[in-house]
């Protein structure tokens, strides 16, 4: 079963009519979380892992503290050399330096491993939440946003966050700890060294604020521009045949160029911003180092500190260059990752299609339910309604055929009933609930079906995960597909879909109908589900659909009027309104719109039959002529 976006039979009956086909930029992008909500989401993800987080923090702090013993040991060596002590006096400090290096290395490895483990588990949970919620978003919401926006979030945003978790997070944690503990060590040497070092802080703080205020909106705009670029590429590539047929190559190339330039321009602005950031950092470094050296000179001259102590202070400050630069430079990665994270959290928090319990068919028999459509109107764009005050009743187990000219609103009504879209006005009641609140009560099968890559049995079990092989065969037999399914190279274990055995259009549709049988919903909606097959295949599919719909309330958007003739009732739509409703015989006798459609369809069938007969006669005549002496 599928609810294929863009599978619109109606000429202006879908969001592409207002957006996609005109290539406009005004798409309703998927939501992006606020900074406060993004921080809250991170806290929620970390809360179950508090023990791991604190242990990792302790290991990183211990590694940094051990590493800070290096500078005093070097300062002590300087004092020993200055005092002209014997070479043997250097043995202990050198051994301690080796021990410090080894201890710091071991603790750092343990700490970074734990930080990476923490980050990877959090990232894995975020990915799972994102995919789960993305699959539950209302289809019309995804259609309005465009596939490019979702694709950019799934690929580039997830990649940016993953890179930050794997690289930036451990480095940032280590750098922040090093900065804090090093400043504390400077204070232990002499508070005046700390005061001199802090002269660099105002410049660094200004630099960080200057950068963040510009980087946050810039990276957010870059993410949006990248999504728009990918959307245009997808539109152009997926519609390449249409683009060529209408000679729109130059137009679409221009659109791709414009959106690519916009994305590249924003990226170059980011590079220029980063260069200015580095320049300001260098000024802060040299200002602070000069202040510490001057303070050391004054203190040594006054006898308040030894040369070794001044050396240790200078080394401490110099050792801050790396952590400070890393911490501030990681703001670049952090801003990009934060922008991506906000876009992921925005989808995770978005309103889902149905309650979380809507995961599979309920066990046991389902009661028959009816459908009530009352005063339903709908528009994909303000001021362009496609449905106007539609009223319709479907009795339990009644099969209703929906017919009308292209653009009458048939597909829109079908998708509203299936809960794919939400009506702009009016109400739809399915067994006492709205379509998007009724669990698995309604199932939709469209003319565009998707065969999932994998074993045929696994494809079928998407509709009922616990189904046994016998149930799968029973469902296939019901829709007339068991014969060809068992004739596949490996039967139900044959890999189908992308990279596997390719199914024809009518077989793929039979597979969708078999999934419908397995899901066993009380209400089924078929939106021209047999339209893709040829005449012979269509007859087989119509018979399969009849069997799949047995015992269900059904709304069938009829591609062929033979489906309408077999229905319990026929509803005719014109310009978004119900024009007629009744049985096939009643509407033919009424000599209204349906009767006119029937006459036109019957005449077309008669003409086709006459042409087929003529072709057969010609072939037979040709064969007779060739059989003579």
Coordinates of C-alpha atoms in Angstrom, one line a residue:
X1 CA 0.0 0.0 0.0
X2 CA 1.3 3.4 -0.8
X3 CA 0.4 7.0 -0.5
X4 CA 2.6 8.3 -3.2
X5 CA 3.2 12.1 -3.1
X6 CA 2.6 13.8 -6.4
X7 CA 0.4 11.0 -7.7
X8 CA -2.3 13.3 -8.8
X9 CA -4.7 12.6 -11.6
X10 CA -6.3 16.0 -11.3
X11 CA -4.8 18.8 -13.4
X12 CA -4.6 21.3 -10.6
X13 CA -5.4 18.8 -7.8
X14 CA -2.2 18.9 -5.6
X15 CA 0.5 21.1 -4.2
X16 CA 2.7 20.7 -7.3
X17 CA 0.1 22.6 -9.2
X18 CA 0.9 25.7 -7.3
X19 CA 4.6 25.2 -6.4
X20 CA 6.5 22.3 -8.0
X21 CA 5.4 22.9 -11.6
X22 CA 6.2 26.6 -11.5
X23 CA 9.5 26.1 -9.7
X24 CA 8.8 28.8 -7.2
X25 CA 11.0 29.2 -4.1
X26 CA 8.1 29.8 -1.6
X27 CA 8.0 26.3 -0.1
X28 CA 6.8 25.7 3.5
X29 CA 9.9 24.2 4.9
X30 CA 9.8 21.7 7.7
X31 CA 10.1 23.3 11.2
X32 CA 13.4 24.2 12.8
X33 CA 13.6 24.1 16.6
X34 CA 14.4 27.2 18.6
X35 CA 17.8 27.3 20.4
X36 CA 16.1 26.8 23.8
X37 CA 14.2 23.7 22.5
X38 CA 17.4 22.4 20.9
X39 CA 19.3 22.6 24.2
X40 CA 16.3 21.0 26.0
X41 CA 16.4 18.1 23.5
X42 CA 20.1 17.5 24.1
X43 CA 19.4 17.4 27.9
X44 CA 16.6 14.9 27.3
X45 CA 19.0 12.7 25.3
X46 CA 21.8 12.9 27.9
X47 CA 19.6 12.4 31.0
X48 CA 19.5 8.5 30.7
X49 CA 23.3 8.5 30.3
X50 CA 24.3 10.7 33.2
X51 CA 26.6 8.1 34.8
X52 CA 28.6 7.7 31.5
X53 CA 28.7 11.5 31.1
X54 CA 30.1 12.2 34.5
X55 CA 32.6 9.3 34.3
X56 CA 33.9 10.6 31.0
X57 CA 34.1 14.1 32.5
X58 CA 36.1 12.8 35.4
X59 CA 38.6 10.9 33.1
X60 CA 39.1 14.0 31.0
X61 CA 39.6 16.2 34.0
X62 CA 42.1 13.8 35.5
X63 CA 44.0 13.6 32.2
X64 CA 44.2 17.4 32.0
X65 CA 45.3 17.8 35.6
X66 CA 48.1 15.2 35.2
X67 CA 49.2 17.1 32.0
X68 CA 49.5 20.3 34.0
X69 CA 52.4 18.9 36.0
X70 CA 54.6 19.2 32.9
X71 CA 55.2 23.0 33.1
X72 CA 56.2 23.1 36.8
X73 CA 58.6 20.2 36.2
X74 CA 60.2 22.1 33.3
X75 CA 60.4 25.2 35.4
X76 CA 62.1 23.2 38.1
X77 CA 64.6 21.9 35.6
X78 CA 65.3 25.5 34.5
X79 CA 66.0 26.4 38.2
X80 CA 68.3 23.4 38.6
X81 CA 70.3 24.5 35.5
X82 CA 70.3 28.1 36.6
X83 CA 71.7 27.1 40.0
X84 CA 74.4 25.0 38.3
X85 CA 73.3 21.8 40.0
X86 CA 74.8 18.4 39.1
X87 CA 73.5 16.4 36.1
X88 CA 72.2 13.7 38.5
X89 CA 69.7 16.2 39.9
X90 CA 67.9 16.2 36.6
X91 CA 67.1 12.5 36.7
X92 CA 64.0 12.6 38.9
X93 CA 62.3 15.5 37.0
X94 CA 63.0 13.8 33.7
X95 CA 61.5 10.5 35.0
X96 CA 58.5 12.3 36.3
X97 CA 58.0 14.0 32.9
X98 CA 57.9 10.6 31.2
X99 CA 55.5 9.3 33.8
X100 CA 53.3 12.4 33.4
X101 CA 53.3 12.0 29.6
X102 CA 52.3 8.3 29.9
X103 CA 49.6 8.9 32.5
X104 CA 48.1 11.8 30.6
X105 CA 48.1 9.6 27.4
X106 CA 46.3 6.7 29.1
X107 CA 43.7 8.9 30.8
X108 CA 43.1 11.0 27.7
X109 CA 42.5 7.8 25.6
X110 CA 40.0 6.5 28.2
X111 CA 38.2 9.8 28.5
X112 CA 37.9 10.4 24.8
X113 CA 36.7 6.9 24.2
X114 CA 34.0 7.4 26.8
X115 CA 33.0 10.8 25.3
X116 CA 32.9 9.3 21.8
X117 CA 30.7 6.4 23.1
X118 CA 28.4 8.9 24.8
X119 CA 28.1 11.0 21.6
X120 CA 27.5 8.0 19.3
X121 CA 24.7 6.6 21.5
X122 CA 23.1 10.0 21.7
X123 CA 23.4 10.5 17.9
X124 CA 22.0 7.0 17.2
X125 CA 18.9 7.8 19.3
X126 CA 18.5 11.1 17.6
X127 CA 18.7 9.5 14.2
X128 CA 16.1 6.9 15.2
X129 CA 13.7 9.5 16.5
X130 CA 14.2 11.6 13.4
X131 CA 13.5 8.7 11.0
X132 CA 10.5 7.5 13.1
X133 CA 8.9 11.0 13.2
X134 CA 9.7 11.7 9.5
X135 CA 7.8 8.6 8.5
X136 CA 4.8 9.8 10.5
X137 CA 4.7 13.3 9.2
X138 CA 1.5 14.2 7.2
X139 CA 2.2 13.6 3.6
X140 CA 0.9 17.0 2.6
X141 CA 3.4 18.6 5.0
X142 CA 6.2 16.8 3.2
X143 CA 4.9 17.7 -0.2
X144 CA 4.7 21.4 0.7
X145 CA 8.3 21.3 2.1
X146 CA 9.6 19.5 -0.9
X147 CA 11.8 16.4 -0.9
X148 CA 15.0 18.5 -1.1
X149 CA 14.4 19.9 2.4
X150 CA 14.0 16.5 4.0
X151 CA 16.9 15.1 1.9
X152 CA 19.2 17.9 3.1
X153 CA 18.3 17.1 6.7
X154 CA 18.8 13.4 6.3
X155 CA 22.2 13.8 4.6
X156 CA 24.1 17.0 5.3
X157 CA 22.6 17.9 8.7
X158 CA 23.0 14.4 10.1
X159 CA 26.5 14.4 8.7
X160 CA 27.4 17.7 10.3
X161 CA 26.1 16.6 13.7
X162 CA 27.9 13.2 13.4
X163 CA 31.2 14.9 12.5
X164 CA 30.8 17.2 15.5
X165 CA 30.0 14.3 17.8
X166 CA 32.9 12.2 16.6
X167 CA 35.5 15.0 16.4
X168 CA 34.5 18.3 17.9
X169 CA 32.8 17.0 21.1
X170 CA 35.9 15.2 22.6
X171 CA 38.2 18.0 21.6
X172 CA 35.9 20.7 23.0
X173 CA 35.5 18.9 26.3
X174 CA 39.3 18.4 26.6
X175 CA 40.0 22.0 25.6
X176 CA 37.5 23.6 28.0
X177 CA 38.9 21.5 30.9
X178 CA 42.5 22.5 29.9
X179 CA 41.6 26.2 29.9
X180 CA 40.0 26.2 33.3
X181 CA 42.6 24.1 35.0
X182 CA 45.5 26.0 33.4
X183 CA 44.2 29.3 34.6
X184 CA 43.9 27.8 38.0
X185 CA 47.5 26.6 37.8
X186 CA 48.7 30.1 36.9
X187 CA 46.9 31.4 40.0
X188 CA 48.7 28.8 42.1
X189 CA 52.1 30.0 40.7
X190 CA 51.3 33.7 41.4
X191 CA 48.0 35.5 41.1
X192 CA 49.7 38.2 39.1
X193 CA 50.5 35.8 36.3
X194 CA 46.8 35.0 36.1
X195 CA 45.9 38.7 36.0
X196 CA 48.4 39.2 33.1
X197 CA 47.0 36.2 31.3
X198 CA 43.4 37.5 31.7
X199 CA 44.3 40.6 29.6
X200 CA 43.7 38.4 26.6
X201 CA 40.2 37.4 27.7
X202 CA 38.3 40.6 26.6
X203 CA 39.7 40.3 23.1
X204 CA 38.9 36.6 22.9
X205 CA 35.4 37.1 24.4
X206 CA 34.7 39.9 21.9
X207 CA 36.0 37.7 19.1
X208 CA 33.8 34.8 20.1
X209 CA 30.7 37.1 20.4
X210 CA 31.4 38.8 17.1
X211 CA 31.7 35.4 15.4
X212 CA 28.7 33.7 17.0
X213 CA 26.3 36.6 16.3
X214 CA 27.2 36.4 12.6
X215 CA 27.7 32.7 12.2
X216 CA 24.4 31.4 13.6
X217 CA 22.1 33.1 11.1
X218 CA 24.7 32.6 8.3
X219 CA 24.8 28.9 8.8
X220 CA 21.1 28.6 9.1
X221 CA 20.7 30.5 5.8
X222 CA 23.3 28.2 4.3
X223 CA 21.3 25.1 5.4
X224 CA 18.2 26.5 3.8
X225 CA 20.0 27.4 0.6
X226 CA 21.5 23.9 0.4
X227 CA 18.0 22.4 0.8
X228 CA 16.7 24.6 -2.0
X229 CA 19.6 23.6 -4.2
X230 CA 19.0 19.9 -3.7
X231 CA 15.3 20.4 -4.2
X232 CA 15.9 22.0 -7.6
X233 CA 18.3 19.3 -8.6
X234 CA 15.8 16.6 -7.6
X235 CA 13.0 18.4 -9.5
X236 CA 15.2 18.8 -12.6
X237 CA 16.6 15.3 -12.7
X238 CA 13.4 13.5 -11.8
X239 CA 11.5 15.5 -14.5
X240 CA 14.3 15.3 -17.1
X241 CA 12.0 13.7 -19.7
X242 CA 9.4 16.5 -19.3
X243 CA 12.1 19.2 -19.3
X244 CA 13.5 17.9 -22.6
X245 CA 10.1 17.4 -24.1
X246 CA 9.1 21.0 -23.5
X247 CA 12.6 22.4 -24.3
X248 CA 13.0 23.8 -20.8
X249 CA 16.7 22.8 -20.4
X250 CA 17.9 26.4 -20.3
X251 CA 15.3 27.5 -17.8
X252 CA 16.0 24.6 -15.4
X253 CA 19.8 25.0 -15.9
X254 CA 19.3 28.6 -14.9
X255 CA 17.4 27.7 -11.8
X256 CA 20.0 25.2 -10.7
X257 CA 22.7 27.8 -11.4
X258 CA 20.9 30.4 -9.4
X259 CA 20.3 28.2 -6.4
X260 CA 23.9 26.8 -6.5
X261 CA 25.3 30.3 -6.6
X262 CA 23.2 31.3 -3.6
X263 CA 24.5 28.3 -1.7
X264 CA 28.2 28.9 -2.7
X265 CA 28.0 32.6 -2.0
X266 CA 26.8 31.9 1.6
X267 CA 29.6 29.4 2.0
X268 CA 32.2 31.9 0.8
X269 CA 30.8 34.4 3.3
X270 CA 31.4 31.8 6.0
X271 CA 35.0 31.4 4.9
X272 CA 35.6 35.1 5.0
X273 CA 34.0 35.3 8.4
X274 CA 36.3 32.5 9.7
X275 CA 39.4 34.3 8.4
X276 CA 38.4 37.4 10.4
X277 CA 37.9 35.2 13.4
X278 CA 41.4 33.8 13.2
X279 CA 43.0 37.2 12.8
X280 CA 41.4 38.5 16.0
X281 CA 42.5 35.3 17.8
X282 CA 46.1 35.9 17.0
X283 CA 46.0 39.5 18.4
X284 CA 44.6 38.1 21.7
X285 CA 47.4 35.4 21.9
X286 CA 50.3 37.8 21.4
X287 CA 48.7 40.4 23.8
X288 CA 48.4 37.8 26.5
X289 CA 51.8 36.3 26.0
X290 CA 53.5 39.7 26.1
X291 CA 51.7 40.5 29.4
X292 CA 52.8 37.2 31.0
X293 CA 56.4 37.8 29.9
X294 CA 56.4 41.3 31.3
X295 CA 54.9 40.1 34.5
X296 CA 57.6 37.4 34.8
X297 CA 60.4 39.9 34.2
X298 CA 59.1 42.2 36.9
X299 CA 58.5 39.4 39.4
X300 CA 62.0 37.9 38.8
X301 CA 63.6 41.3 39.1
X302 CA 61.9 42.0 42.4
X303 CA 62.8 38.5 43.7
X304 CA 59.1 37.5 44.0
X305 CA 59.5 34.6 41.6
X306 CA 62.3 32.4 40.3
X307 CA 63.3 32.1 36.7
X308 CA 61.8 28.6 36.7
X309 CA 58.5 29.9 38.0
X310 CA 58.4 32.6 35.3
X311 CA 59.2 30.0 32.7
X312 CA 56.4 27.7 34.0
X313 CA 54.0 30.6 33.8
X314 CA 55.0 31.4 30.2
X315 CA 54.7 27.8 29.3
X316 CA 51.3 27.6 30.9
X317 CA 50.1 30.5 28.9
X318 CA 51.6 29.2 25.7
X319 CA 50.0 25.9 26.3
X320 CA 46.7 27.8 26.3
X321 CA 47.1 28.7 22.6
X322 CA 46.1 25.2 21.5
X323 CA 43.0 24.7 23.8
X324 CA 41.7 28.3 23.4
X325 CA 42.1 28.1 19.6
X326 CA 40.5 24.7 19.4
X327 CA 37.6 25.8 21.6
X328 CA 37.0 28.9 19.6
X329 CA 37.7 27.4 16.3
X330 CA 35.3 24.6 17.1
X331 CA 32.6 27.3 17.3
X332 CA 32.7 27.0 13.6
X333 CA 31.8 23.3 13.7
X334 CA 29.5 23.9 16.6
X335 CA 27.5 26.6 14.8
X336 CA 27.1 24.4 11.8
X337 CA 26.2 21.4 13.9
X338 CA 23.8 23.4 16.0
X339 CA 22.0 24.6 12.9
X340 CA 21.8 21.1 11.7
X341 CA 20.7 19.8 15.1
X342 CA 18.0 22.4 15.3
X343 CA 16.6 21.2 11.9
X344 CA 16.7 17.6 13.1
X345 CA 15.0 18.4 16.4
X346 CA 12.4 20.5 14.5
X347 CA 11.3 17.4 12.6
X348 CA 11.4 15.2 15.8
X349 CA 9.1 17.7 17.5
X350 CA 6.8 18.1 14.5
X351 CA 3.2 17.0 14.6
X352 CA 3.0 13.4 13.5
X353 CA 0.5 11.8 11.2
X354 CA -1.2 9.6 13.8
X355 CA -0.8 8.5 17.4
X356 CA 2.3 6.4 18.2
X357 CA 0.1 3.2 18.5
X358 CA -0.5 3.3 14.7
X359 CA 2.2 0.7 14.0
X360 CA 0.4 -2.4 12.8
X361 CA -3.0 -4.1 12.3
X362 CA -5.0 -4.9 15.4
X363 CA -5.5 -8.6 16.3
X364 CA -8.9 -10.2 15.9
X365 CA -11.8 -9.4 13.6
X366 CA -12.5 -5.8 12.7
X367 CA -16.0 -4.3 12.9
X368 CA -17.4 -2.9 9.7
X369 CA -17.4 0.9 9.8
X370 CA -19.0 3.6 7.7
X371 CA -17.6 6.9 6.5
X372 CA -19.3 10.3 6.7
X373 CA -18.0 13.3 4.8
X374 CA -19.7 16.6 5.8
X375 CA -19.3 20.0 4.2
X376 CA -15.6 19.3 3.3
X377 CA -13.7 22.0 1.4
X378 CA -10.0 22.0 0.6
X379 CA -7.4 24.1 -1.1
X380 CA -3.7 23.6 -1.5
X381 CA -3.2 27.3 -2.0
X382 CA -5.3 30.2 -0.5
X383 CA -7.9 31.3 -3.0
X384 CA -7.6 28.1 -5.2
X385 CA -10.1 25.6 -3.7
X386 CA -10.3 22.2 -5.3
X387 CA -13.2 20.9 -3.2
X388 CA -16.4 22.9 -2.3
X389 CA -18.7 21.7 0.5
X390 CA -18.6 18.0 -0.3
X391 CA -21.1 15.7 1.5
X392 CA -20.8 12.0 1.1
X393 CA -21.9 8.9 3.1
X394 CA -20.4 5.4 2.7
X395 CA -22.4 2.7 4.5
X396 CA -20.5 -0.2 6.1
X397 CA -19.2 -2.6 3.5
X398 CA -20.5 -0.4 0.7
X399 CA -18.3 0.0 -2.4
X400 CA -18.6 3.5 -3.9
X401 CA -17.0 4.5 -7.2
X402 CA -15.8 8.0 -7.7
X403 CA -15.8 9.3 -11.3
X404 CA -15.4 12.6 -13.0
X405 CA -13.3 14.5 -15.4
X406 CA -9.6 15.3 -14.7
X407 CA -9.4 18.1 -12.2
X408 CA -12.8 17.3 -10.6
X409 CA -11.2 16.7 -7.2
X410 CA -11.4 12.9 -7.0
X411 CA -7.8 12.3 -5.8
X412 CA -8.0 15.1 -3.3
X413 CA -11.2 13.6 -1.7
X414 CA -9.6 10.2 -1.7
X415 CA -6.6 11.4 0.1
X416 CA -8.7 13.4 2.6
X417 CA -10.7 10.3 3.4
X418 CA -7.4 8.3 3.9
X419 CA -6.1 10.9 6.3
X420 CA -3.2 12.0 4.0
X421 CA -4.5 15.6 4.0
X422 CA -6.5 17.5 6.5
X423 CA -9.6 19.3 5.1
X424 CA -9.6 23.1 5.2
X425 CA -13.2 23.0 6.2
X426 CA -15.8 20.5 7.2
X427 CA -15.3 17.1 8.8
X428 CA -14.7 13.4 7.9
X429 CA -15.8 10.7 10.3
X430 CA -14.4 7.2 9.9
X431 CA -15.9 4.8 12.4
X432 CA -16.4 7.6 14.9
X433 CA -12.9 9.2 14.5
X434 CA -11.1 11.5 12.2
X435 CA -9.0 9.7 9.5
X436 CA -5.7 10.7 11.1
X437 CA -6.9 9.5 14.5
X438 CA -8.5 6.2 13.5
X439 CA -5.3 4.1 13.6
X440 CA -5.1 1.6 10.8
X441 CA -8.8 1.9 9.9
X442 CA -8.2 3.3 6.4
X443 CA -5.7 2.1 3.9
X444 CA -4.9 3.8 0.6
X445 CA -3.6 2.2 -2.6
X446 CA -2.7 4.5 -5.5
X447 CA -1.6 4.0 -9.1
X448 CA 2.0 4.6 -8.1
X449 CA 3.2 1.7 -5.9
X450 CA 6.6 1.2 -4.4
X451 CA 8.3 -2.2 -4.3
X452 CA 10.6 -2.2 -1.3
X453 CA 14.1 -3.6 -1.8
X454 CA 14.4 -7.0 -0.1
X455 CA 12.7 -10.4 0.0
X456 CA 9.2 -10.6 -1.4
X457 CA 8.0 -12.1 1.9
X458 CA 9.5 -9.1 3.8
X459 CA 7.8 -6.7 1.5
X460 CA 4.5 -8.3 2.3
X461 CA 5.1 -8.5 6.0
X462 CA 5.4 -4.7 6.1
X463 CA 1.6 -4.8 6.3
X464 CA 1.5 -7.5 9.0
X465 CA 4.9 -8.1 10.6
X466 CA 3.9 -11.3 12.3
X467 CA 2.3 -13.0 9.3
X468 CA 3.3 -16.6 8.6
X469 CA 4.2 -18.0 5.2
X470 CA 0.7 -19.5 4.9
X471 CA -1.0 -16.1 5.4
X472 CA 1.3 -14.6 2.8
X473 CA 0.4 -17.2 0.3
X474 CA -3.3 -16.8 1.1
X475 CA -3.1 -13.1 0.5
X476 CA -1.3 -13.6 -2.8
X477 CA -3.8 -16.2 -3.9
X478 CA -6.7 -13.9 -3.1
X479 CA -5.3 -11.2 -5.5
X480 CA -4.3 -13.8 -8.1
X481 CA -0.6 -13.4 -7.6
X482 CA 0.4 -16.7 -6.0
X483 CA 1.2 -18.3 -9.3
X484 CA 3.8 -15.9 -10.5
X485 CA 5.2 -15.3 -7.0
X486 CA 6.0 -19.0 -6.5
X487 CA 7.4 -19.2 -10.0
X488 CA 10.1 -16.6 -9.1
X489 CA 13.6 -18.0 -8.9
X490 CA 13.5 -18.4 -5.1
X491 CA 9.7 -18.1 -4.5
X492 CA 8.8 -15.8 -1.7
X493 CA 12.5 -15.5 -0.7
X494 CA 13.3 -13.8 -4.1
X495 CA 14.8 -10.4 -3.7
X496 CA 12.7 -7.8 -5.4
X497 CA 12.9 -4.0 -5.9
X498 CA 16.0 -2.0 -6.4
X499 CA 18.9 -4.3 -7.2
X500 CA 16.7 -7.4 -7.3
X501 CA 14.0 -9.0 -9.5
X502 CA 12.1 -6.3 -11.3
X503 CA 8.3 -6.6 -11.1
X504 CA 6.0 -5.4 -13.9
X505 CA 3.5 -2.6 -13.1
X506 CA 0.6 -5.0 -12.8
X507 CA 2.5 -7.4 -10.5
X508 CA 3.7 -4.5 -8.3
X509 CA 0.1 -3.4 -8.0
X510 CA -1.0 -7.0 -7.1
X511 CA 1.7 -6.9 -4.4
X512 CA 0.2 -3.7 -3.1
X513 CA -3.3 -5.3 -3.1
X514 CA -1.9 -8.3 -1.2
X515 CA -0.5 -5.9 1.4
X516 CA -4.0 -4.5 1.7
X517 CA -5.4 -7.9 2.3
X518 CA -2.8 -8.6 5.0
X519 CA -3.3 -5.2 6.7
X520 CA -7.1 -6.0 6.7
X521 CA -8.4 -2.4 7.2
X522 CA -12.2 -2.0 7.5
X523 CA -12.0 0.9 5.0
X524 CA -10.0 0.9 1.8
X525 CA -9.4 3.7 -0.7
X526 CA -8.2 2.9 -4.2
X527 CA -7.0 5.9 -6.2
X528 CA -6.9 4.6 -9.8
X529 CA -5.0 1.6 -8.6
X530 CA -5.4 -0.3 -11.9
X531 CA -4.6 2.7 -14.2
X532 CA -1.0 1.8 -14.9
X533 CA -1.8 -1.7 -16.4
X534 CA -2.7 -2.4 -20.0
X535 CA -6.2 -3.6 -21.0
X536 CA -5.5 -7.3 -20.2
X537 CA -3.6 -6.4 -17.0
X538 CA -6.3 -4.0 -16.0
X539 CA -9.0 -6.7 -16.1
X540 CA -6.9 -8.9 -13.9
X541 CA -6.2 -6.1 -11.5
X542 CA -9.9 -5.1 -11.4
X543 CA -10.7 -8.7 -10.4
X544 CA -7.9 -8.7 -7.9
X545 CA -9.1 -5.4 -6.4
X546 CA -12.7 -6.8 -6.2
X547 CA -11.4 -9.7 -4.1
X548 CA -9.2 -7.5 -2.0
X549 CA -12.1 -5.2 -1.2
X550 CA -14.5 -8.0 -0.2
X551 CA -16.0 -7.3 3.3
X552 CA -14.7 -3.7 3.4
X553 CA -16.1 -0.2 3.1
X554 CA -14.5 1.0 -0.1
X555 CA -14.1 4.2 -2.1
X556 CA -12.7 3.6 -5.6
X557 CA -11.5 6.4 -7.8
X558 CA -12.4 4.7 -11.1
X559 CA -10.1 5.0 -14.1
X560 CA -12.4 2.8 -16.1
X561 CA -16.1 3.0 -15.9
X562 CA -16.3 -0.8 -15.8
X563 CA -15.2 -0.4 -12.2
X564 CA -18.1 2.1 -11.6
X565 CA -20.6 -0.3 -13.2
X566 CA -19.5 -3.0 -10.7
X567 CA -19.8 -0.7 -7.7
X568 CA -22.8 -0.5 -5.3
X569 CA -23.0 3.2 -5.9
X570 CA -21.5 5.8 -8.2
X571 CA -20.6 9.3 -7.2
X572 CA -19.9 11.8 -10.0
X573 CA -17.8 14.9 -9.2
X574 CA -17.6 18.1 -11.3
X575 CA -15.3 21.1 -10.4
X576 CA -14.9 20.0 -6.8
X577 CA -18.5 19.2 -6.1
X578 CA -20.7 16.1 -6.0
X579 CA -22.9 16.3 -9.2
X580 CA -24.7 13.0 -9.0
X581 CA -25.0 10.0 -6.8
X582 CA -26.8 6.7 -7.4
X583 CA -26.4 3.2 -8.8
X584 CA -25.0 2.6 -12.2
X585 CA -28.5 1.9 -13.7
X586 CA -30.1 4.9 -12.0
X587 CA -27.5 7.3 -13.3
X588 CA -27.6 6.0 -16.8
X589 CA -31.4 6.4 -16.8
X590 CA -31.1 9.9 -15.4
X591 CA -29.3 11.0 -18.5
X592 CA -27.0 13.3 -16.6
X593 CA -23.2 13.7 -16.4
X594 CA -22.6 10.1 -15.7
X595 CA -24.8 9.0 -18.6
X596 CA -22.7 11.3 -20.9
X597 CA -19.5 9.8 -19.5
X598 CA -20.8 6.3 -20.0
X599 CA -21.8 6.9 -23.6
X600 CA -18.4 8.5 -24.4
X601 CA -16.6 5.6 -22.7
X602 CA -18.7 3.0 -24.4
X603 CA -18.2 4.6 -27.8
X604 CA -14.4 4.6 -27.3
X605 CA -14.5 1.0 -26.3
X606 CA -16.5 0.1 -29.4
X607 CA -14.1 2.0 -31.6
X608 CA -11.1 0.3 -30.0
X609 CA -12.8 -3.1 -30.5
X610 CA -13.5 -2.4 -34.1
X611 CA -9.9 -1.4 -34.7
X612 CA -8.7 -4.6 -32.9
X613 CA -11.0 -6.6 -35.2
X614 CA -9.7 -4.9 -38.3
X615 CA -6.1 -5.6 -37.2
X616 CA -6.9 -9.3 -36.6
X617 CA -8.6 -9.6 -40.0
X618 CA -5.6 -8.0 -41.7
X619 CA -3.2 -10.4 -40.0
X620 CA -5.4 -13.3 -40.9
X621 CA -5.7 -12.1 -44.5
X622 CA -1.9 -11.7 -44.7
X623 CA -1.4 -15.2 -43.3
X624 CA -3.9 -16.7 -45.9
X625 CA -2.1 -14.9 -48.7
X626 CA 1.3 -16.3 -47.7
X627 CA -0.1 -19.8 -47.4
X628 CA -0.9 -20.1 -51.1
X629 CA 1.3 -22.0 -53.6

